[in-house]
CSV table of C-alpha atoms and ligand atoms in Angstrom, one decimal:
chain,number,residue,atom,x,y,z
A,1,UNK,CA,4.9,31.4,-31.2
A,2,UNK,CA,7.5,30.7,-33.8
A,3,UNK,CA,6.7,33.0,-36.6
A,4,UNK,CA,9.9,32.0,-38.7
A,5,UNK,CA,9.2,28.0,-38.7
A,6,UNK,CA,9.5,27.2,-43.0
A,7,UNK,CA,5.6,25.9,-43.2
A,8,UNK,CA,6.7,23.2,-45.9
A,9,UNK,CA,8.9,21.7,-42.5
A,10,UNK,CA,6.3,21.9,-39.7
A,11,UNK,CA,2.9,20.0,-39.7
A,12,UNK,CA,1.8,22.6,-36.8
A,13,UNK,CA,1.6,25.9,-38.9
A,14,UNK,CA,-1.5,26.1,-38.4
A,15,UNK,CA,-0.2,27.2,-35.3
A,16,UNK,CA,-3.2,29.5,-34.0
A,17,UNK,CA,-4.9,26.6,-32.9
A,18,UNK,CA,-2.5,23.5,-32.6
A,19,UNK,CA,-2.0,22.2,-29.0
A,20,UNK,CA,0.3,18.9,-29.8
A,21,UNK,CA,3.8,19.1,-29.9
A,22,UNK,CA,5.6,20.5,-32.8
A,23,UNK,CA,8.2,19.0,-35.0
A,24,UNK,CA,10.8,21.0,-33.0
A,25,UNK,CA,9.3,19.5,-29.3
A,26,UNK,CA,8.1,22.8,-28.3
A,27,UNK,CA,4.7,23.7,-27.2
A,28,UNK,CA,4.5,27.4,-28.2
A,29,UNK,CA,7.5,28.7,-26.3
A,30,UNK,CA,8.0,25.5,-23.8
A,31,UNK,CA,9.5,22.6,-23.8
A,32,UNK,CA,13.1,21.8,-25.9
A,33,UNK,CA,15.6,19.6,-24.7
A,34,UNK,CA,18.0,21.4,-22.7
A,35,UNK,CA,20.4,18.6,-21.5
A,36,UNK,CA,24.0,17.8,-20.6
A,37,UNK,CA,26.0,16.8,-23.7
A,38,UNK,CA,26.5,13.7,-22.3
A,39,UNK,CA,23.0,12.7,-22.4
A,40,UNK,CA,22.2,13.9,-26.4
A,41,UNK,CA,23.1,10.3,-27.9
A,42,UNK,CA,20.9,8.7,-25.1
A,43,UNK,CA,17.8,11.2,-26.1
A,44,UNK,CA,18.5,11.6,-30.1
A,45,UNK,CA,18.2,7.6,-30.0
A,46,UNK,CA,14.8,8.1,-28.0
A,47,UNK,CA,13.8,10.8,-30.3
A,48,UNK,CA,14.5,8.8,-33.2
A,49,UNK,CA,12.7,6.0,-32.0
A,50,UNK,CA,9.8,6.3,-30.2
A,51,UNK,CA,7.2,7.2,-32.7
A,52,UNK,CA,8.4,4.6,-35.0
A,53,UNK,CA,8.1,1.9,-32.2
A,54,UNK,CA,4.7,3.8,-30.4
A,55,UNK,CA,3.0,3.0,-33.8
A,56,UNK,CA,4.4,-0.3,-34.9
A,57,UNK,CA,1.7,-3.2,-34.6
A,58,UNK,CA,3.8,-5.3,-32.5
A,59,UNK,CA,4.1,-2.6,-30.3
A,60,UNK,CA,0.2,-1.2,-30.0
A,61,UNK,CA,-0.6,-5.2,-30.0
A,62,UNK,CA,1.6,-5.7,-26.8
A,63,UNK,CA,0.7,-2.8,-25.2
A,64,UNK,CA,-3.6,-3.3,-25.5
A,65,UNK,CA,-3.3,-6.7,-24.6
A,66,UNK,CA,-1.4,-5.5,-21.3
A,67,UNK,CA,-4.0,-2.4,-21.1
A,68,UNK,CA,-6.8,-5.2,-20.7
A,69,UNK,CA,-6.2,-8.0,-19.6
A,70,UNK,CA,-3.4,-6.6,-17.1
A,71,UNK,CA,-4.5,-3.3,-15.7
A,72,UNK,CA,-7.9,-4.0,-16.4
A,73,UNK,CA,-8.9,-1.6,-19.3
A,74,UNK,CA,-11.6,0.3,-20.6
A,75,UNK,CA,-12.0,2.0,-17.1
A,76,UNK,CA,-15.3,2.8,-16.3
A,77,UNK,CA,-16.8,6.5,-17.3
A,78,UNK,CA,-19.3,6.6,-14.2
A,79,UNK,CA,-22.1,9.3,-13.9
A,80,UNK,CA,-22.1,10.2,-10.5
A,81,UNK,CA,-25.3,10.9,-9.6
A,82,UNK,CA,-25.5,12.8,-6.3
A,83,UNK,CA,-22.5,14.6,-7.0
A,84,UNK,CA,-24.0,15.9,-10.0
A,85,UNK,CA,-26.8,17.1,-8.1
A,86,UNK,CA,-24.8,18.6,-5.5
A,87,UNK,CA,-23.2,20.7,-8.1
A,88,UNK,CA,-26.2,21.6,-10.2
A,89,UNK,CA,-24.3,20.0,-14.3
A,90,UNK,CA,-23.9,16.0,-15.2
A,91,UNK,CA,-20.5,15.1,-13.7
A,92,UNK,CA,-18.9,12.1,-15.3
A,93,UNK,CA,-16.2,10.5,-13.4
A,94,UNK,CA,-13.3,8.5,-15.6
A,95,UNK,CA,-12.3,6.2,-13.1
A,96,UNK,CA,-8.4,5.8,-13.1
A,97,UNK,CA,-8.4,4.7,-9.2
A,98,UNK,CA,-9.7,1.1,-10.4
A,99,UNK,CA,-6.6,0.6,-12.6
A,100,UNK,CA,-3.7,-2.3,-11.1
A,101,UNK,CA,-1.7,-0.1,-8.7
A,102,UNK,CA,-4.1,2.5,-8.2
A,103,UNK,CA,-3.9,5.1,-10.3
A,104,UNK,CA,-3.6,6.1,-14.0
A,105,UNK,CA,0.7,6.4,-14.0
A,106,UNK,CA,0.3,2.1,-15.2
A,107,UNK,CA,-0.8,2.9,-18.3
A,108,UNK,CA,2.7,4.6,-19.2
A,109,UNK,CA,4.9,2.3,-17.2
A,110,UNK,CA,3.8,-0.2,-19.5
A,111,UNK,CA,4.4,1.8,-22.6
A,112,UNK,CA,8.1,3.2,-21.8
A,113,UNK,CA,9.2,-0.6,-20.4
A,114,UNK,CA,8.1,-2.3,-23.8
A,115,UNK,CA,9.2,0.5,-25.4
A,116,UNK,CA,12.8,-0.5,-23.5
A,117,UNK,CA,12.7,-3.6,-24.3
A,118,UNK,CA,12.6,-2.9,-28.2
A,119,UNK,CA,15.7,-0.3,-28.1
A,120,UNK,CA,17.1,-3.5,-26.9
A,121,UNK,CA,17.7,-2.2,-23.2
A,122,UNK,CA,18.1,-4.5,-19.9
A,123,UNK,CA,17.9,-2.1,-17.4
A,124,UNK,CA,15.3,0.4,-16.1
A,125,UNK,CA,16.0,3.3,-13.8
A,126,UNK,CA,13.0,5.6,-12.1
A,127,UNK,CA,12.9,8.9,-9.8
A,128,UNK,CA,10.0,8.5,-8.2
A,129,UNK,CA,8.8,11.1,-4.8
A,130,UNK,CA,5.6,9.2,-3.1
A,131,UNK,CA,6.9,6.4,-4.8
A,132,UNK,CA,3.9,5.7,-7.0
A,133,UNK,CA,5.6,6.2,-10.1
A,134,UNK,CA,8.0,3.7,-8.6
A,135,UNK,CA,6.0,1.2,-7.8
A,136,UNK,CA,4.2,0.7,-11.4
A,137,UNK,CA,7.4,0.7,-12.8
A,138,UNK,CA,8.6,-2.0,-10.5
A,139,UNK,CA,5.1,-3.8,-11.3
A,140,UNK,CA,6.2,-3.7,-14.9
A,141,UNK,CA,9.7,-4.4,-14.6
A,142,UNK,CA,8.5,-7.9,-12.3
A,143,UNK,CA,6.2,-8.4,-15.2
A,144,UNK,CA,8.7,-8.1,-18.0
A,145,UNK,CA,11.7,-9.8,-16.1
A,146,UNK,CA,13.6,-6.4,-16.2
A,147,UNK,CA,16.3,-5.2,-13.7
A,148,UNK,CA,14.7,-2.1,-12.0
A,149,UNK,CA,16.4,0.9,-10.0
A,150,UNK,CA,14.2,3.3,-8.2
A,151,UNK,CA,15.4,6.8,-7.1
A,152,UNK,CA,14.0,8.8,-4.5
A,153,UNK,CA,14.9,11.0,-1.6
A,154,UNK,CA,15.7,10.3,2.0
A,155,UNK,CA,12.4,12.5,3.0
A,156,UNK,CA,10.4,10.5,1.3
A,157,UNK,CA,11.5,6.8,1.9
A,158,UNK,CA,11.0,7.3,5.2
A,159,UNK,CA,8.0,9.2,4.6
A,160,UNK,CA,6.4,6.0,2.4
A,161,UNK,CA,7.6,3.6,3.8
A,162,UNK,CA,4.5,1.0,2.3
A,163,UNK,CA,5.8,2.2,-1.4
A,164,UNK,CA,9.5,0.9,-0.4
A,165,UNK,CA,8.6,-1.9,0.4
A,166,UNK,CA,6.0,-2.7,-2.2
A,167,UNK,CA,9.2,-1.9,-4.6
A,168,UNK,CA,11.1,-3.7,-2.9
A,169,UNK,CA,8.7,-7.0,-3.2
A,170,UNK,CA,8.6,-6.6,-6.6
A,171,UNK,CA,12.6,-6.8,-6.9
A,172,UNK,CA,13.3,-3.3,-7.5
A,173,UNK,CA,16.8,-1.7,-5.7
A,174,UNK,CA,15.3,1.4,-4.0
A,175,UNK,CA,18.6,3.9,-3.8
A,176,UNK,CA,17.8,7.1,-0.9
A,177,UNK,CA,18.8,9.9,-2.4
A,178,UNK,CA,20.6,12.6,0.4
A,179,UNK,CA,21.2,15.3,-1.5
A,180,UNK,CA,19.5,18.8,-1.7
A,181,UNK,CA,16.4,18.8,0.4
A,182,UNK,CA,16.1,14.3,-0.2
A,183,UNK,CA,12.8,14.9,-2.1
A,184,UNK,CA,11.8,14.4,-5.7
A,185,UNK,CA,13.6,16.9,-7.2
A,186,UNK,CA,16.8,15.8,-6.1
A,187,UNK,CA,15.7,11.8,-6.8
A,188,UNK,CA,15.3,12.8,-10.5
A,189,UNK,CA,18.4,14.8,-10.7
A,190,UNK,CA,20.3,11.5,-9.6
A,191,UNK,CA,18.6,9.4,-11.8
A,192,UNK,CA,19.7,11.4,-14.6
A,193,UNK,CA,23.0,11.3,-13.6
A,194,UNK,CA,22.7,7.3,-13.5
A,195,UNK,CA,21.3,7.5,-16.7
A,196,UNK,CA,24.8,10.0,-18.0
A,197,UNK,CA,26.8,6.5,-16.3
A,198,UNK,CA,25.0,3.9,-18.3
A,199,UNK,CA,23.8,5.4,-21.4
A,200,UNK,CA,23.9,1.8,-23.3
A,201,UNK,CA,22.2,-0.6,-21.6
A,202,UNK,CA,19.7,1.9,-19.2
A,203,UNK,CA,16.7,3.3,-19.8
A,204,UNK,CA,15.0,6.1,-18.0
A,205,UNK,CA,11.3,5.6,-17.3
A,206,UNK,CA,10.0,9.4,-16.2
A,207,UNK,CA,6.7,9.6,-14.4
A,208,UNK,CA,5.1,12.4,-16.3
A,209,UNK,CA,4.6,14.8,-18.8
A,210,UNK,CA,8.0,16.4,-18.1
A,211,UNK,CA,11.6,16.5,-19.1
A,212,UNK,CA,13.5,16.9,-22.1
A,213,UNK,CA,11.3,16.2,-25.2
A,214,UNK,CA,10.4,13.7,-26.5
A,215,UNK,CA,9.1,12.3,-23.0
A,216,UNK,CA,6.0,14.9,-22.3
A,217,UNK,CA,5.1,13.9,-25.8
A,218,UNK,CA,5.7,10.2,-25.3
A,219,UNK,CA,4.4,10.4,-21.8
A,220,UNK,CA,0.9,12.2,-23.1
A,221,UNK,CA,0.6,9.7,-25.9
A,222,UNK,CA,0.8,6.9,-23.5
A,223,UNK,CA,-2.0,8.3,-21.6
A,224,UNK,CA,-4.4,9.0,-24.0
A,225,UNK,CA,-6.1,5.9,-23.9
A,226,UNK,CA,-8.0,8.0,-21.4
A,227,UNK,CA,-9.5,10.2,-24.1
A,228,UNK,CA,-9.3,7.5,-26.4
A,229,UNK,CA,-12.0,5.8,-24.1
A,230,UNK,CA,-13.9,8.9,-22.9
A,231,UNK,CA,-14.6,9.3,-26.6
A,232,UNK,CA,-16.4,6.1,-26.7
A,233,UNK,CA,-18.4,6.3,-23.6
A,234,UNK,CA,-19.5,9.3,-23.9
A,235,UNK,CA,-21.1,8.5,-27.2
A,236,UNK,CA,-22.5,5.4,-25.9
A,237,UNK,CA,-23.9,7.4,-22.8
A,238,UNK,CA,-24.7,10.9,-23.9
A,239,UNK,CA,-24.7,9.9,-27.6
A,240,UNK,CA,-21.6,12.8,-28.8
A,241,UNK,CA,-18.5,12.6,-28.2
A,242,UNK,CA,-17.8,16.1,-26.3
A,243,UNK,CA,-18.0,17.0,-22.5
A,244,UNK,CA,-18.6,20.6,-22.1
A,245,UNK,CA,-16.0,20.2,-19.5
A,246,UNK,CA,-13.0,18.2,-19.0
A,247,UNK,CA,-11.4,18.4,-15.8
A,248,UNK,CA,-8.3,16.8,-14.1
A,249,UNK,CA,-5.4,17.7,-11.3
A,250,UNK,CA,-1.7,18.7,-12.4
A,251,UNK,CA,1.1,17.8,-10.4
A,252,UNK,CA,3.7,17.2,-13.8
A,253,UNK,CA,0.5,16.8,-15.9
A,254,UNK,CA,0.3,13.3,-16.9
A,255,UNK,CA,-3.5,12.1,-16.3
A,256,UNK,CA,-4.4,15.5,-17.5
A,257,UNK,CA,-2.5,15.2,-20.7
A,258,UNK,CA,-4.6,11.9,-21.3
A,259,UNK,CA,-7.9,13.1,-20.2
A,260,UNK,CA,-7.7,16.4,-22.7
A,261,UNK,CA,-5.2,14.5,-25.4
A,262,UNK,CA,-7.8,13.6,-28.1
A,263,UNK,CA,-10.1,17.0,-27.6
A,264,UNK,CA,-7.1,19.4,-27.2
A,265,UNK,CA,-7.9,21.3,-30.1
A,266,UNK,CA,-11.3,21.2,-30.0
A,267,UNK,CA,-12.3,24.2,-28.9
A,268,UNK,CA,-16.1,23.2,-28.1
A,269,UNK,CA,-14.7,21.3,-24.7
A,270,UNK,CA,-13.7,23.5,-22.0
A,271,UNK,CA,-10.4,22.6,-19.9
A,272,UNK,CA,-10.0,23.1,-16.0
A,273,UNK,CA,-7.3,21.8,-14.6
A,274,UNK,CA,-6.6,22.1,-10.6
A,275,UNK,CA,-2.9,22.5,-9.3
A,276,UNK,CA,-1.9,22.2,-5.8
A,277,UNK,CA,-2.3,25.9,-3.4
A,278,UNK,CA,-1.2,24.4,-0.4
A,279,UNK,CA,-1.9,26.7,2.3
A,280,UNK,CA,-2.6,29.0,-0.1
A,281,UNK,CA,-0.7,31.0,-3.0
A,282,UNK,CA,0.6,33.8,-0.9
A,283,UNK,CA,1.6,31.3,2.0
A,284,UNK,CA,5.5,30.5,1.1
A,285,UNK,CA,4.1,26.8,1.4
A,286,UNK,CA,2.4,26.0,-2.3
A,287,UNK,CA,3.4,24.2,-5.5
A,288,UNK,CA,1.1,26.5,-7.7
A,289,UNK,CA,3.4,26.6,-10.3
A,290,UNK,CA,0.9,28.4,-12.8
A,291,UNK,CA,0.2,31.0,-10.2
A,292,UNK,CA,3.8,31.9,-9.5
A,293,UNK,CA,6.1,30.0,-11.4
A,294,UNK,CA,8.4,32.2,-13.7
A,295,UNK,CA,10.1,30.8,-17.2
A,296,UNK,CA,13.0,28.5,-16.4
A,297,UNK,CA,14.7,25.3,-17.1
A,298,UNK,CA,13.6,22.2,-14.8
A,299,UNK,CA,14.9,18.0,-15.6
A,300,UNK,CA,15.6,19.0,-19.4
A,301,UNK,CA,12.8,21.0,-20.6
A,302,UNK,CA,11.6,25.2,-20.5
A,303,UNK,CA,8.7,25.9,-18.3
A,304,UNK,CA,7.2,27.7,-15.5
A,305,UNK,CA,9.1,26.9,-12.6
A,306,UNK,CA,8.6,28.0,-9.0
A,307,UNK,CA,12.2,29.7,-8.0
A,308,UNK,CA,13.2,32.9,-5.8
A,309,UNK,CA,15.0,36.2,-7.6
A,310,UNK,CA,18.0,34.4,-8.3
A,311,UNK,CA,16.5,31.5,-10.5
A,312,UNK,CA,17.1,29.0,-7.6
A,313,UNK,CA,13.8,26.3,-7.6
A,314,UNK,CA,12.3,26.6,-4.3
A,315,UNK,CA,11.0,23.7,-2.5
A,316,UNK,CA,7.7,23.3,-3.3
A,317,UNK,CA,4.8,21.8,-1.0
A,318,UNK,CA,1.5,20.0,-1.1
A,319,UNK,CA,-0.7,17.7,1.4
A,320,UNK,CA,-0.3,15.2,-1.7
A,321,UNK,CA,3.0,14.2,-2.3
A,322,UNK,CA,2.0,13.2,-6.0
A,323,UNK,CA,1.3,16.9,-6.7
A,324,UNK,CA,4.7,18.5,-5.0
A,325,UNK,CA,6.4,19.5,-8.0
A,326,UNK,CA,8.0,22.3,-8.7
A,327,UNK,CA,7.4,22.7,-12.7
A,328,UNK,CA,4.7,21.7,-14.3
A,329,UNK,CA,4.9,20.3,-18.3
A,330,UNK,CA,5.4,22.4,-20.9
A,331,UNK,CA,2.3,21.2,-22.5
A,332,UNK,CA,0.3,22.5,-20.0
A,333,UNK,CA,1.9,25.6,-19.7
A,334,UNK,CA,1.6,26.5,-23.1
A,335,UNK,CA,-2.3,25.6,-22.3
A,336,UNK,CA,-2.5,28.2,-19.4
A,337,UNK,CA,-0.2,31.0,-21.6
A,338,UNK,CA,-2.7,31.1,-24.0
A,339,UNK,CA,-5.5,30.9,-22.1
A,340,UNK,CA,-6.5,27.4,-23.6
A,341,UNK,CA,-7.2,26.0,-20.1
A,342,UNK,CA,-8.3,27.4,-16.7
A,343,UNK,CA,-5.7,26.7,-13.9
A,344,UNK,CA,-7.0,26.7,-10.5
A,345,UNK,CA,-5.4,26.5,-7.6
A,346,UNK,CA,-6.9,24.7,-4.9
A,347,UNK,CA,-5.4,24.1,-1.2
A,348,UNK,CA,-5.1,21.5,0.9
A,349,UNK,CA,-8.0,21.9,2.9
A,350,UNK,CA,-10.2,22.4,-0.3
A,351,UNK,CA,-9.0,19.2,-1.1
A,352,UNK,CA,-9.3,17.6,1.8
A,353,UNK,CA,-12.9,18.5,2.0
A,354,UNK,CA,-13.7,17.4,-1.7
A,355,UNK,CA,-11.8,13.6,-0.9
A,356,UNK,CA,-14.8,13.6,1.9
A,357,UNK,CA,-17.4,14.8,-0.1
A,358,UNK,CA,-17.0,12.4,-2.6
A,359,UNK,CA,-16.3,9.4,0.0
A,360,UNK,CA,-19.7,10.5,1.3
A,361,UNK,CA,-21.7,11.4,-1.6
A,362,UNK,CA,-20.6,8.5,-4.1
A,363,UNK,CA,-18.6,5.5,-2.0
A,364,UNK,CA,-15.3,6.1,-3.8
A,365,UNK,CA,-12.6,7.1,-1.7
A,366,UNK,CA,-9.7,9.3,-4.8
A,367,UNK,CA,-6.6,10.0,-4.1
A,368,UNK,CA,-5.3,13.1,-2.7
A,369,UNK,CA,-4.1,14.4,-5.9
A,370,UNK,CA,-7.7,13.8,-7.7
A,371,UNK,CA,-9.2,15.5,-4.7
A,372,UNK,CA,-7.7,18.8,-6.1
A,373,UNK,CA,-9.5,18.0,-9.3
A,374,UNK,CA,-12.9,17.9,-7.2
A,375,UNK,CA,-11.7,20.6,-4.8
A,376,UNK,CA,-12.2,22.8,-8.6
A,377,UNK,CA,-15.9,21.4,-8.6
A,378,UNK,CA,-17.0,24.7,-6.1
A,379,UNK,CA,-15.0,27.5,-7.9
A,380,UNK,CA,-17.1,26.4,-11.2
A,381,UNK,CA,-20.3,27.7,-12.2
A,382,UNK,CA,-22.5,25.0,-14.1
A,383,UNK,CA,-25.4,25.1,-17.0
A,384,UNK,CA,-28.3,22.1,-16.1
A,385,UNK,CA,-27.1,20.5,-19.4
A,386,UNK,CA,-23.4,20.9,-18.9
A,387,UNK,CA,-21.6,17.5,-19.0
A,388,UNK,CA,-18.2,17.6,-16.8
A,389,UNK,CA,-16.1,14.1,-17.4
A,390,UNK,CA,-13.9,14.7,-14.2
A,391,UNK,CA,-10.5,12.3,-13.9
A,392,UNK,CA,-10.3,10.7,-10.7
A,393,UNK,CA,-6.8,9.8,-11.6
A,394,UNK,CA,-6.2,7.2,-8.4
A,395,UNK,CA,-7.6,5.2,-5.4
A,396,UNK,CA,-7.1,6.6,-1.5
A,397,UNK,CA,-5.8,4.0,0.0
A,398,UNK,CA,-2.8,5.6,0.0
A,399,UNK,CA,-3.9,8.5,1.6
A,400,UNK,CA,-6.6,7.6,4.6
A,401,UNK,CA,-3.7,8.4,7.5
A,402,UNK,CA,-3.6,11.6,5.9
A,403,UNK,CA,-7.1,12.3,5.4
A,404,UNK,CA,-8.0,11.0,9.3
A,405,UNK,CA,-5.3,13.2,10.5
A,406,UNK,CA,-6.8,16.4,8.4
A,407,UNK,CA,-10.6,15.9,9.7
A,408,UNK,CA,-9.4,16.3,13.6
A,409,UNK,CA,-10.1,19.9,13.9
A,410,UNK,CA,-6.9,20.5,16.0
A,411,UNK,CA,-4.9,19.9,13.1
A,412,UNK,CA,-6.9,22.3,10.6
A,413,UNK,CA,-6.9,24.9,13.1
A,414,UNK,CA,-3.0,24.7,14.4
A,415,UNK,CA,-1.6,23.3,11.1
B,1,PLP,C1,1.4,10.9,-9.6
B,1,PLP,C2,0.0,11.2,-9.4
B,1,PLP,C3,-0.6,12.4,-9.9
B,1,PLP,C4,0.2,13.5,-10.5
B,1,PLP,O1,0.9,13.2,-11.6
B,1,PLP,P1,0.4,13.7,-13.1
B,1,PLP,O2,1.6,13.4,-13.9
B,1,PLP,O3,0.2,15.2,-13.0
B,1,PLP,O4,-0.8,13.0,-13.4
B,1,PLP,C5,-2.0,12.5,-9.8
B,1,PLP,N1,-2.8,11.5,-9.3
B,1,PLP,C6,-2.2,10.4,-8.8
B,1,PLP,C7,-3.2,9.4,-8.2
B,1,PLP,C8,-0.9,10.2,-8.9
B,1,PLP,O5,-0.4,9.0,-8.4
């Protein structure tokens, strides 16, 4: 906590309970900008702009219109009945998975492309690592008539193969990425040097509440039409406004940023958030970066990072490639330092077994990432009257070779 910040300068004095940003783009003791000098015009100008353009009327006019009539917003809150039974509480389910493309990452695609086009930029560059954060960008960029570069590692082009080509479709240039281990990590890292190239006419559309500030910010902001709408159908459903839960998975952080966004500081709603165990905390093979990350510096902004003795990041790993990240948003891990939020881990079979339960319980098949935010559901202990609003932040489809492959039992058993 910054004890010496002048209170006449900072609207987040009232520090002891303030969750947002401050007017520094720290989150208690995370976040900053710690970029290459080359890159500080390109991110001052972002800085500068983006609230002035976020909350302009041509702007929020654009970007509803799209919301609707495009990806098909409000998305339903749905009470899921036999869940709820099965876990004794009233589980809502904010249904992400029925957005265009699957999944909640849309809604900020959308935001960061118009928000391009009105810094007067042609060109759009994105890391992307199961390539779902590259596809809705190369949705938008069809959309909006906007050249579109996608990064992303060797590993994973060949690994999803259906999101290369779905980019490439939509007119994106997909560019594999060989260095380091060819995964996300080193996809981002390559489009930030692209972005050090072309700092004029480029713009650099991140996936997720991470990097240098202002994008967790921007990024959180962009998704909290998700709160925005919970809001409102709770009170139409339950008649108040507050969940006693709220609960969502964390890969960088970005559906959980806009499922908590608009009750962040209130501290009647609980917060749960499930990152990825992957065989387990203690196994070498996780991306629990709350259980054993350590302060460091990851794409531009101070967080907990998973890395060995010497600071180096270690390769993280998860069944779902959406959730295989190394860091995890500063926003979120000023929410687990003080104790704001309850980070579970949960592991790929727990997952695994929640995507089933669901598919059999309720007919809606999630996504392997928001099957860590059901795979939580067990480790929970419920009131009768508690209401959970749970995000299931995207569709399987994705995900079923995966999920047949994980319910032989030669592979839980050898794997
Ligand atoms: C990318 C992705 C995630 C993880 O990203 P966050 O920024 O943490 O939300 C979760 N769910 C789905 C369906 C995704 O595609």
């Amino acid at each position: 906590m910054n004890t010496a910040m002048n209170p006449t300068e900072s609207p987040s004095t009232a520090k002891s309970y303030d969750f947002l940003v401050d007017s520094e783009g720290y989150y208690g003791e995370f976040g900053g900008a710690y970029i290459p000098e080359i890159l500080h015009q390109c991110v001052d100008d972002l800085r500068q702009n983006y609230l002035k353009v976020l909350q302009s009327d041509d702007f929020k006019q654009a970007y509803d219109q799209l919301l609707r009539d495009y990806v098909g917003r409000p998305s339903p809150l749905y009470l899921a009945k036999r869940l709820s039974e099965r876990y004794g509480c009233k589980i809502y389910l904010k249904r992400e998975d029925l957005n265009h493309t699957g999944a909640h990452k849309i809604n900020n695609s959308i935001g960061q492309v118009l928000l391009a086009q009105r810094m007067g930029k042609r060109r759009i560059i994105a890391e992307t690592g199961a390539g779902q954060h590259g596809v809705a960008t190369a949705t938008v960029c069809a959309l909006m008539n906007m050249e579109c570069v996608v990064y992303m590692g060797k590993t994973d082009v060949e690994r999803q193969h259906i999101n290369v080509e779905k980019m490439k479709m939509l007119g994106a240039t997909v560019v594999p990425v060989t260095s380091g281990n060819m995964t996300l990590k080193d996809a981002t890292n390559e489009a930030i040097r692209d972005w050090c190239c072309h700092p004029q006419d480029t713009y650099y559309v991140i996936g997720s509440t991470v990097g240098p500030h202002p994008y967790p910010d921007m990024v959180a902001r962009l998704q909290s039409v998700i709160s925005e709408e919970i809001k409102k159908q709770l009170l139409a459903h339950e008649g108040r406004e507050t969940p006693d839960y709220l609960m969502a998975c964390v890969g960088g952080g970005s559906n959980a940023a806009g499922t908590i966004y608009h009750y962040i500081n209130d501290p009647r709603v609980q917060i749960v958030l499930a990152e990825a165990g992957g065989k387990g905390i203690d196994s070498g093979l996780t991306a629990a970066t709350i259980a054993l990350g350590k302060m460091g510096i990851i794409h531009g902004a101070k967080t907990y990072v998973i890395q060995n003795e010497d600071g180096q990041i270690e390769e993280p790993y998860s069944i779902s490639a959406g959730l295989d990240y190394p860091g995890i948003g500063p926003m979120h891990a000023n929410l687990a330092k003080q104790k704001r939020a309850i980070i579970l881990p949960v592991n790929d079979d727990e997952a695994i077994q929640a995507a089933y339960e669901l598919t059999q319980l309720e007919g809606i098949i999630p996504a392997l990432e928001s099957a860590h935010a059901l795979g939580a559901l067990p480790k929970m202990k419920f009131k009768p009257t508690d209401v959970v609003v749970l995000t299931v932040s995207g569709r399987g489809d994705k995900d079923i070779e995966t999920y047949l492959k994980a319910n032989n039992p030669e592979f839980i058993t050898n794997h």
